[in-house]
mmCIF file of C-alpha atoms in Angstrom:
data_model
loop_
_atom_site.group_PDB
_atom_site.id
_atom_site.type_symbol
_atom_site.label_atom_id
_atom_site.label_comp_id
_atom_site.label_asym_id
_atom_site.label_seq_id
_atom_site.Cartn_x
_atom_site.Cartn_y
_atom_site.Cartn_z
ATOM 1 C CA MET A 1 -0.198 0.028 0.244
ATOM 2 C CA LEU A 2 2.818 2.455 0.966
ATOM 3 C CA LYS A 3 4.397 1.657 -2.630
ATOM 4 C CA ILE A 4 1.393 2.683 -4.191
ATOM 5 C CA LYS A 5 1.285 5.893 -2.224
ATOM 6 C CA LYS A 6 4.342 6.583 -3.213
ATOM 7 C CA MET A 7 3.786 5.927 -6.939
ATOM 8 C CA SER A 8 0.770 7.929 -7.106
ATOM 9 C CA VAL A 9 2.756 11.118 -5.403
ATOM 10 C CA TRP A 10 5.239 10.822 -7.985
ATOM 11 C CA ALA A 11 2.840 10.354 -10.778
ATOM 12 C CA ALA A 12 1.296 13.567 -9.347
ATOM 13 C CA LEU A 13 4.600 15.324 -9.590
ATOM 14 C CA LEU A 14 4.970 14.319 -13.019
ATOM 15 C CA ALA A 15 1.935 15.233 -13.892
ATOM 16 C CA PHE A 16 2.285 18.529 -12.561
ATOM 17 C CA SER A 17 5.724 19.108 -13.989
ATOM 18 C CA VAL A 18 4.857 18.322 -17.804
ATOM 19 C CA THR A 19 1.814 20.439 -17.160
ATOM 20 C CA ALA A 20 4.011 23.537 -16.262
ATOM 21 C CA PHE A 21 6.611 22.873 -18.921
ATOM 22 C CA SER A 22 3.630 22.721 -21.459
ATOM 23 C CA GLN A 23 2.322 26.137 -20.258
ATOM 24 C CA ALA A 24 5.791 27.705 -20.196
ATOM 25 C CA SER A 25 6.325 26.643 -23.785
ATOM 26 C CA GLY A 26 3.179 28.279 -24.688
ATOM 27 C CA VAL A 27 3.818 31.568 -23.160
ATOM 28 C CA VAL A 28 7.174 31.334 -24.821
ATOM 29 C CA GLN A 29 5.870 31.161 -28.189
ATOM 30 C CA GLU A 30 2.877 33.420 -27.522
ATOM 31 C CA ILE A 31 5.456 35.792 -26.181
ATOM 32 C CA LYS A 32 7.573 35.436 -29.250
ATOM 33 C CA GLU A 33 4.965 35.712 -32.048
ATOM 34 C CA ASN A 34 3.504 39.072 -29.865
ATOM 35 C CA MET A 35 7.265 40.958 -30.150
ATOM 36 C CA ILE A 36 6.699 43.910 -32.555
ATOM 37 C CA LYS A 37 9.584 45.116 -34.192
ATOM 38 C CA VAL A 38 10.365 48.907 -33.935
ATOM 39 C CA ASP A 39 12.830 50.494 -36.821
ATOM 40 C CA GLY A 40 15.372 52.468 -35.255
ATOM 41 C CA GLY A 41 15.620 55.848 -35.994
ATOM 42 C CA VAL A 42 15.543 59.702 -34.463
ATOM 43 C CA PHE A 43 12.973 61.098 -32.260
ATOM 44 C CA THR A 44 12.360 64.331 -29.833
ATOM 45 C CA MET A 45 12.798 62.931 -26.493
ATOM 46 C CA GLY A 46 11.058 65.184 -23.566
ATOM 47 C CA SER A 47 8.690 68.158 -23.298
ATOM 48 C CA SER A 48 9.065 71.884 -22.731
ATOM 49 C CA GLY A 49 5.707 72.874 -21.555
ATOM 50 C CA SER A 50 5.230 70.572 -18.524
ATOM 51 C CA GLU A 51 7.013 68.734 -16.037
ATOM 52 C CA ASN A 52 10.864 70.210 -15.234
ATOM 53 C CA ASN A 53 11.910 66.842 -15.278
ATOM 54 C CA GLU A 54 11.197 66.037 -18.954
ATOM 55 C CA SER A 55 13.154 69.124 -20.160
ATOM 56 C CA PRO A 56 15.039 69.563 -22.312
ATOM 57 C CA VAL A 57 13.633 68.384 -25.131
ATOM 58 C CA HIS A 58 16.552 67.243 -27.239
ATOM 59 C CA GLU A 59 16.922 64.562 -30.448
ATOM 60 C CA VAL A 60 18.000 60.920 -29.219
ATOM 61 C CA SER A 61 18.721 57.944 -31.499
ATOM 62 C CA VAL A 62 17.525 54.451 -30.642
ATOM 63 C CA ARG A 63 18.699 51.161 -32.563
ATOM 64 C CA THR A 64 15.951 48.876 -34.058
ATOM 65 C CA PHE A 65 14.257 46.074 -31.257
ATOM 66 C CA SER A 66 11.410 44.564 -30.785
ATOM 67 C CA ILE A 67 8.850 45.193 -28.076
ATOM 68 C CA LEU A 68 5.852 42.670 -26.686
ATOM 69 C CA LYS A 69 2.797 44.292 -27.928
ATOM 70 C CA THR A 70 0.880 44.156 -24.589
ATOM 71 C CA GLU A 71 2.211 44.368 -20.886
ATOM 72 C CA VAL A 72 3.018 41.286 -19.439
ATOM 73 C CA THR A 73 0.116 39.587 -18.233
ATOM 74 C CA GLN A 74 -0.303 37.256 -15.218
ATOM 75 C CA ALA A 75 -0.927 34.327 -17.202
ATOM 76 C CA GLN A 76 2.513 34.947 -18.554
ATOM 77 C CA TYR A 77 4.563 35.867 -15.983
ATOM 78 C CA LYS A 78 3.179 32.567 -13.629
ATOM 79 C CA ALA A 79 4.390 30.447 -16.518
ATOM 80 C CA VAL A 80 7.776 31.604 -16.384
ATOM 81 C CA VAL A 81 8.372 32.630 -12.490
ATOM 82 C CA GLY A 82 5.660 30.023 -10.880
ATOM 83 C CA LYS A 83 3.935 33.049 -8.737
ATOM 84 C CA ASN A 84 1.721 35.597 -9.070
ATOM 85 C CA TYR A 85 1.498 38.649 -6.959
ATOM 86 C CA SER A 86 -0.788 40.794 -8.225
ATOM 87 C CA HIS A 87 -3.714 42.134 -6.531
ATOM 88 C CA PHE A 88 -6.086 42.210 -9.395
ATOM 89 C CA LYS A 89 -6.151 38.787 -10.247
ATOM 90 C CA GLY A 90 -7.103 37.758 -13.949
ATOM 91 C CA ASN A 91 -4.990 36.138 -16.707
ATOM 92 C CA ARG A 92 -5.117 38.613 -19.187
ATOM 93 C CA ARG A 93 -4.668 40.979 -16.822
ATOM 94 C CA PRO A 94 -1.409 42.517 -16.636
ATOM 95 C CA VAL A 95 0.676 41.285 -13.808
ATOM 96 C CA GLU A 96 1.569 44.185 -11.076
ATOM 97 C CA GLU A 97 2.950 43.869 -7.594
ATOM 98 C CA VAL A 98 6.251 43.474 -9.336
ATOM 99 C CA SER A 99 9.226 45.279 -8.758
ATOM 100 C CA TRP A 100 12.190 46.026 -10.855
ATOM 101 C CA TYR A 101 13.883 42.777 -9.647
ATOM 102 C CA ASP A 102 11.196 41.194 -10.173
ATOM 103 C CA ALA A 103 10.937 42.056 -13.686
ATOM 104 C CA ILE A 104 14.536 41.346 -14.411
ATOM 105 C CA VAL A 105 14.498 37.907 -12.981
ATOM 106 C CA PHE A 106 11.082 37.223 -15.387
ATOM 107 C CA CYS A 107 13.425 38.643 -18.377
ATOM 108 C CA ASN A 108 16.214 36.169 -17.850
ATOM 109 C CA LYS A 109 14.093 33.183 -17.134
ATOM 110 C CA LEU A 110 11.779 33.592 -20.114
ATOM 111 C CA SER A 111 15.036 34.269 -22.152
ATOM 112 C CA LEU A 112 16.926 30.260 -20.714
ATOM 113 C CA ALA A 113 13.179 29.053 -21.726
ATOM 114 C CA SER A 114 13.098 30.847 -25.154
ATOM 115 C CA GLY A 115 16.993 29.818 -25.930
ATOM 116 C CA TYR A 116 18.066 33.067 -25.720
ATOM 117 C CA LYS A 117 21.053 34.777 -24.398
ATOM 118 C CA PRO A 118 20.070 36.352 -21.104
ATOM 119 C CA ALA A 119 20.735 40.313 -21.280
ATOM 120 C CA TYR A 120 21.198 40.553 -17.469
ATOM 121 C CA SER A 121 24.265 39.390 -14.969
ATOM 122 C CA LEU A 122 24.958 39.280 -11.181
ATOM 123 C CA ASN A 123 28.382 38.284 -10.521
ATOM 124 C CA ASP A 124 28.748 37.211 -13.738
ATOM 125 C CA GLU A 125 26.088 34.918 -13.412
ATOM 126 C CA THR A 126 22.925 34.669 -15.993
ATOM 127 C CA ASP A 127 20.679 32.445 -13.817
ATOM 128 C CA PRO A 128 18.326 34.114 -11.656
ATOM 129 C CA GLU A 129 18.090 30.680 -9.477
ATOM 130 C CA LYS A 130 21.528 31.605 -8.254
ATOM 131 C CA TRP A 131 20.921 34.929 -7.299
ATOM 132 C CA GLY A 132 19.756 34.469 -3.827
ATOM 133 C CA PRO A 133 16.181 35.860 -3.131
ATOM 134 C CA VAL A 134 15.161 39.032 -4.419
ATOM 135 C CA PRO A 135 15.690 41.692 -2.149
ATOM 136 C CA ARG A 136 11.971 43.426 -0.996
ATOM 137 C CA ILE A 137 11.930 46.504 0.627
ATOM 138 C CA ASP A 138 12.617 45.455 4.200
ATOM 139 C CA ALA A 139 15.969 43.111 3.035
ATOM 140 C CA SER A 140 19.428 44.867 4.062
ATOM 141 C CA SER A 141 20.822 47.857 2.406
ATOM 142 C CA ASP A 142 23.736 45.324 1.584
ATOM 143 C CA SER A 143 21.216 43.051 -0.411
ATOM 144 C CA LYS A 144 19.771 45.716 -2.594
ATOM 145 C CA ALA A 145 23.096 47.003 -3.107
ATOM 146 C CA ILE A 146 24.343 43.705 -4.725
ATOM 147 C CA TRP A 147 21.250 43.946 -7.088
ATOM 148 C CA ASN A 148 21.691 47.073 -7.997
ATOM 149 C CA SER A 149 24.604 46.242 -9.428
ATOM 150 C CA ILE A 150 23.082 43.723 -12.236
ATOM 151 C CA LYS A 151 24.583 44.564 -15.654
ATOM 152 C CA CYS A 152 22.801 44.504 -18.574
ATOM 153 C CA ASP A 153 24.521 42.904 -22.346
ATOM 154 C CA PHE A 154 22.887 45.095 -24.870
ATOM 155 C CA ASN A 155 24.277 42.969 -27.505
ATOM 156 C CA ALA A 156 22.467 39.683 -26.105
ATOM 157 C CA ASN A 157 19.612 38.478 -28.215
ATOM 158 C CA GLY A 158 17.349 37.790 -25.134
ATOM 159 C CA TYR A 159 14.532 39.865 -23.530
ATOM 160 C CA ARG A 160 14.931 42.816 -20.996
ATOM 161 C CA LEU A 161 13.755 45.600 -20.141
ATOM 162 C CA PRO A 162 12.991 48.922 -22.243
ATOM 163 C CA THR A 163 15.527 51.390 -22.079
ATOM 164 C CA GLU A 164 13.759 55.246 -21.073
ATOM 165 C CA ALA A 165 14.471 56.050 -24.457
ATOM 166 C CA GLU A 166 13.188 53.165 -26.351
ATOM 167 C CA TRP A 167 9.933 53.099 -24.029
ATOM 168 C CA GLU A 168 9.431 56.604 -25.362
ATOM 169 C CA TYR A 169 10.317 55.658 -28.779
ATOM 170 C CA ALA A 170 7.997 52.983 -29.100
ATOM 171 C CA ALA A 171 5.452 55.178 -27.399
ATOM 172 C CA LYS A 172 5.029 57.762 -29.951
ATOM 173 C CA GLY A 173 5.098 55.030 -32.732
ATOM 174 C CA GLY A 174 8.921 55.218 -33.829
ATOM 175 C CA LYS A 175 8.973 56.532 -37.165
ATOM 176 C CA GLU A 176 5.878 56.661 -37.614
ATOM 177 C CA ALA A 177 5.648 58.959 -34.538
ATOM 178 C CA ASP A 178 2.770 61.580 -34.575
ATOM 179 C CA ASP A 179 1.936 64.553 -31.987
ATOM 180 C CA ALA A 180 -0.536 62.439 -30.157
ATOM 181 C CA ILE A 181 -0.585 63.304 -26.395
ATOM 182 C CA TYR A 182 -0.729 59.556 -25.505
ATOM 183 C CA SER A 183 0.553 56.449 -26.940
ATOM 184 C CA GLY A 184 -1.654 55.981 -30.168
ATOM 185 C CA SER A 185 -4.123 59.233 -29.578
ATOM 186 C CA SER A 186 -4.964 62.853 -28.161
ATOM 187 C CA SER A 187 -7.608 61.207 -26.389
ATOM 188 C CA VAL A 188 -6.632 59.754 -23.196
ATOM 189 C CA THR A 189 -10.390 57.383 -22.941
ATOM 190 C CA ASN A 190 -9.061 56.049 -26.358
ATOM 191 C CA VAL A 191 -5.846 54.013 -25.241
ATOM 192 C CA ALA A 192 -5.557 54.137 -21.513
ATOM 193 C CA TRP A 193 -7.193 52.888 -18.339
ATOM 194 C CA ASN A 194 -6.684 55.304 -15.693
ATOM 195 C CA ALA A 195 -7.944 57.318 -13.071
ATOM 196 C CA ASP A 196 -11.132 58.458 -15.252
ATOM 197 C CA ALA A 197 -12.267 54.844 -15.282
ATOM 198 C CA ILE A 198 -14.761 53.924 -12.634
ATOM 199 C CA ASP A 199 -13.698 50.681 -11.244
ATOM 200 C CA GLY A 200 -10.154 51.699 -10.212
ATOM 201 C CA GLU A 201 -9.012 47.903 -11.208
ATOM 202 C CA THR A 202 -6.334 47.035 -13.867
ATOM 203 C CA HIS A 203 -8.250 45.410 -17.426
ATOM 204 C CA SER A 204 -7.691 42.991 -20.228
ATOM 205 C CA VAL A 205 -4.908 43.817 -21.826
ATOM 206 C CA GLY A 206 -5.660 44.637 -25.604
ATOM 207 C CA LEU A 207 -8.622 46.230 -25.194
ATOM 208 C CA LYS A 208 -8.244 49.565 -25.705
ATOM 209 C CA ALA A 209 -6.684 51.167 -29.055
ATOM 210 C CA PRO A 210 -3.377 50.434 -30.146
ATOM 211 C CA ASN A 211 -0.689 53.125 -31.742
ATOM 212 C CA SER A 212 0.532 53.150 -34.900
ATOM 213 C CA LEU A 213 2.794 50.260 -34.156
ATOM 214 C CA GLY A 214 -0.150 48.070 -33.303
ATOM 215 C CA ILE A 215 1.501 48.506 -29.129
ATOM 216 C CA TYR A 216 -1.903 48.410 -26.996
ATOM 217 C CA ASP A 217 -1.660 50.383 -23.228
ATOM 218 C CA MET A 218 1.739 52.486 -23.179
ATOM 219 C CA SER A 219 -0.762 54.669 -21.928
ATOM 220 C CA GLY A 220 -2.490 53.946 -18.513
ATOM 221 C CA ASN A 221 -3.452 49.966 -17.015
ATOM 222 C CA VAL A 222 0.179 49.527 -15.414
ATOM 223 C CA TRP A 223 3.011 51.881 -15.020
ATOM 224 C CA GLU A 224 6.155 49.840 -16.660
ATOM 225 C CA TRP A 225 9.678 49.671 -15.245
ATOM 226 C CA CYS A 226 12.358 50.661 -17.210
ATOM 227 C CA TRP A 227 16.011 50.004 -17.466
ATOM 228 C CA ASP A 228 17.399 53.246 -16.528
ATOM 229 C CA TRP A 229 17.710 54.717 -12.754
ATOM 230 C CA TYR A 230 16.215 57.980 -12.496
ATOM 231 C CA GLY A 231 18.252 61.229 -13.065
ATOM 232 C CA ASN A 232 18.256 64.471 -15.135
ATOM 233 C CA TYR A 233 18.086 64.448 -18.754
ATOM 234 C CA ASN A 234 22.016 64.983 -20.204
ATOM 235 C CA VAL A 235 21.555 66.196 -23.771
ATOM 236 C CA ASN A 236 24.875 65.164 -24.453
ATOM 237 C CA ASP A 237 24.160 61.112 -24.544
ATOM 238 C CA SER A 238 21.832 60.938 -27.060
ATOM 239 C CA ASP A 239 22.764 57.931 -28.744
ATOM 240 C CA ASN A 240 21.047 55.033 -27.428
ATOM 241 C CA PRO A 241 20.945 56.517 -23.870
ATOM 242 C CA LEU A 242 20.963 54.423 -20.953
ATOM 243 C CA GLY A 243 20.563 56.073 -18.078
ATOM 244 C CA ALA A 244 22.109 58.389 -15.170
ATOM 245 C CA SER A 245 24.501 57.182 -13.047
ATOM 246 C CA LYS A 246 22.438 54.959 -10.125
ATOM 247 C CA GLY A 247 24.176 57.221 -7.719
ATOM 248 C CA VAL A 248 22.052 60.089 -8.488
ATOM 249 C CA THR A 249 18.730 58.593 -6.972
ATOM 250 C CA GLY A 250 18.672 55.810 -6.170
ATOM 251 C CA ARG A 251 15.817 54.767 -8.087
ATOM 252 C CA LYS A 252 14.759 53.061 -11.232
ATOM 253 C CA ILE A 253 12.368 54.793 -14.466
ATOM 254 C CA ARG A 254 8.628 54.058 -14.553
ATOM 255 C CA ARG A 255 6.783 55.004 -17.317
ATOM 256 C CA GLY A 256 3.132 55.312 -18.736
ATOM 257 C CA GLY A 257 1.171 55.982 -15.683
ATOM 258 C CA SER A 258 -1.635 53.408 -14.534
ATOM 259 C CA ILE A 259 -5.120 52.740 -13.116
ATOM 260 C CA ALA A 260 -4.546 55.794 -10.726
ATOM 261 C CA SER A 261 -2.988 58.104 -12.804
ATOM 262 C CA ASP A 262 -4.526 61.413 -14.325
ATOM 263 C CA ALA A 263 -4.356 61.992 -17.996
ATOM 264 C CA VAL A 264 -1.089 64.254 -17.118
ATOM 265 C CA PHE A 265 0.431 61.140 -15.883
ATOM 266 C CA CYS A 266 -0.422 58.991 -18.833
ATOM 267 C CA ARG A 267 1.293 61.179 -21.407
ATOM 268 C CA ASN A 268 4.353 59.946 -23.758
ATOM 269 C CA THR A 269 6.650 62.268 -22.196
ATOM 270 C CA ASN A 270 5.885 61.917 -18.369
ATOM 271 C CA ARG A 271 8.526 60.671 -16.088
ATOM 272 C CA ALA A 272 8.103 59.127 -12.714
ATOM 273 C CA SER A 273 10.623 56.687 -10.717
ATOM 274 C CA THR A 274 10.355 54.161 -7.897
ATOM 275 C CA ASN A 275 12.878 52.246 -5.880
ATOM 276 C CA PRO A 276 13.473 49.215 -7.181
ATOM 277 C CA GLU A 277 12.187 46.507 -4.675
ATOM 278 C CA VAL A 278 8.922 48.625 -4.696
ATOM 279 C CA ARG A 279 5.644 46.578 -5.203
ATOM 280 C CA GLY A 280 2.743 48.320 -6.334
ATOM 281 C CA VAL A 281 -0.784 47.207 -7.676
ATOM 282 C CA ASP A 282 -0.414 49.408 -10.530
ATOM 283 C CA LEU A 283 2.949 48.581 -11.075
ATOM 284 C CA GLY A 284 4.436 46.207 -14.009
ATOM 285 C CA PHE A 285 6.361 46.108 -17.090
ATOM 286 C CA ARG A 286 7.049 44.995 -20.771
ATOM 287 C CA VAL A 287 9.988 43.259 -22.405
ATOM 288 C CA VAL A 288 11.706 44.473 -25.362
ATOM 289 C CA ARG A 289 14.435 42.086 -27.577
ATOM 290 C CA SER A 290 17.708 43.849 -29.296
ATOM 291 C CA LEU A 291 17.656 43.606 -32.432
ATOM 292 C CA ASP A 292 20.619 46.169 -33.807
ATOM 293 C CA VAL A 293 23.551 45.644 -31.077
ATOM 294 C CA LEU A 294 24.781 48.910 -29.269
ATOM 295 C CA LYS A 295 28.497 49.889 -29.593
ATOM 296 C CA SER A 296 29.460 49.011 -26.268
ATOM 297 C CA SER A 297 26.860 47.613 -23.141
ATOM 298 C CA GLY A 298 27.217 47.768 -19.653
ATOM 299 C CA SER A 299 24.500 48.675 -16.521
ATOM 300 C CA SER A 300 24.691 52.620 -17.096
ATOM 301 C CA SER A 301 25.916 55.626 -19.423
ATOM 302 C CA SER A 302 28.962 56.480 -19.289
ATOM 303 C CA TYR A 303 28.334 60.371 -17.302
ATOM 304 C CA SER A 304 26.787 61.192 -13.981
ATOM 305 C CA ASP A 305 24.813 64.166 -13.739
ATOM 306 C CA ASP A 306 26.021 65.356 -10.761
ATOM 307 C CA GLY A 307 23.896 68.940 -10.397
ATOM 308 C CA ILE A 308 20.608 69.904 -9.806
ATOM 309 C CA LEU A 309 18.188 67.229 -9.980
ATOM 310 C CA PHE A 310 14.556 67.995 -10.602
ATOM 311 C CA ASP A 311 12.130 66.491 -7.855
ATOM 312 C CA ASP A 312 10.080 63.163 -9.228
ATOM 313 C CA ASP A 313 6.855 65.190 -10.905
ATOM 314 C CA ASP A 314 4.746 61.976 -10.326
ATOM 315 C CA ASP A 315 2.652 63.322 -7.158
ATOM 316 C CA GLU A 316 0.429 60.602 -6.392
ATOM 317 C CA PRO A 317 2.958 57.341 -5.284
ATOM 318 C CA VAL A 318 2.399 54.077 -6.690
ATOM 319 C CA MET A 319 -0.437 52.307 -4.795
ATOM 320 C CA THR A 320 1.182 49.397 -2.787
ATOM 321 C CA GLY A 321 -1.019 46.894 -2.037
ATOM 322 C CA ARG A 322 1.281 45.168 0.383
#
């Protein structure tokens, strides 16, 4: 009888493993098929008539990359990571309650499952399983400092977070850019789930109108993590800028606004930032892949902005669920 019970347990574990593998394989293919190519080019980044941290307006060049046409969903996140921290549950809703660190882990795990070279490394190791526990808000400063040293190989073909410049370029439509205030329209209700919605919850991805590239929800629904550390714009760093030195603020860029955001925070040019260990019920991400290699790769750009730093102009804090 005991032998039969053991066999039953092993059979159940095997069935679970097969199901998990099948789900992960399906998500790998789904994400591959939903990546949209964004041809590189030069665009005007920033705004002169809005928040101080959006200026100066300057020209920036980005190389060709691909971007997921929706925010990463809860079903996709769970299939790759095995967990779903989200507050507003729903397979097709964007994953939230994910820190910047969580997003980095997802990217590398998805890359490994896809057979791509992971973009991120910690102490020269690309397997997140060997990085140790993901730091939370109450983690030690030493633990956070270690994870803040994560490097990005922009020549790798694996999944990663967009740089802030890539995010804004894609939100504006890339080479098909128009003068729309939000991603795809100058009417926030056409393209964004934001504070104007009655229920105050996230919604399934892809229900609002896309922008000219066919990308959904870059305005509203959930804020989206970017690679960059937050800092003032540097007009001399205009070729694929990778953000400020981490010593400037210790915060990572988030873009696009959310279900809790007034329209002003859903604009293509709006900039906000949060500590990388923070989770929020309106904070998620989407992924990109490099399709054209950079001249060099590294964890940050070559400059450090030691001048006056404008305060983060997003007056609404991330809605922390726990």
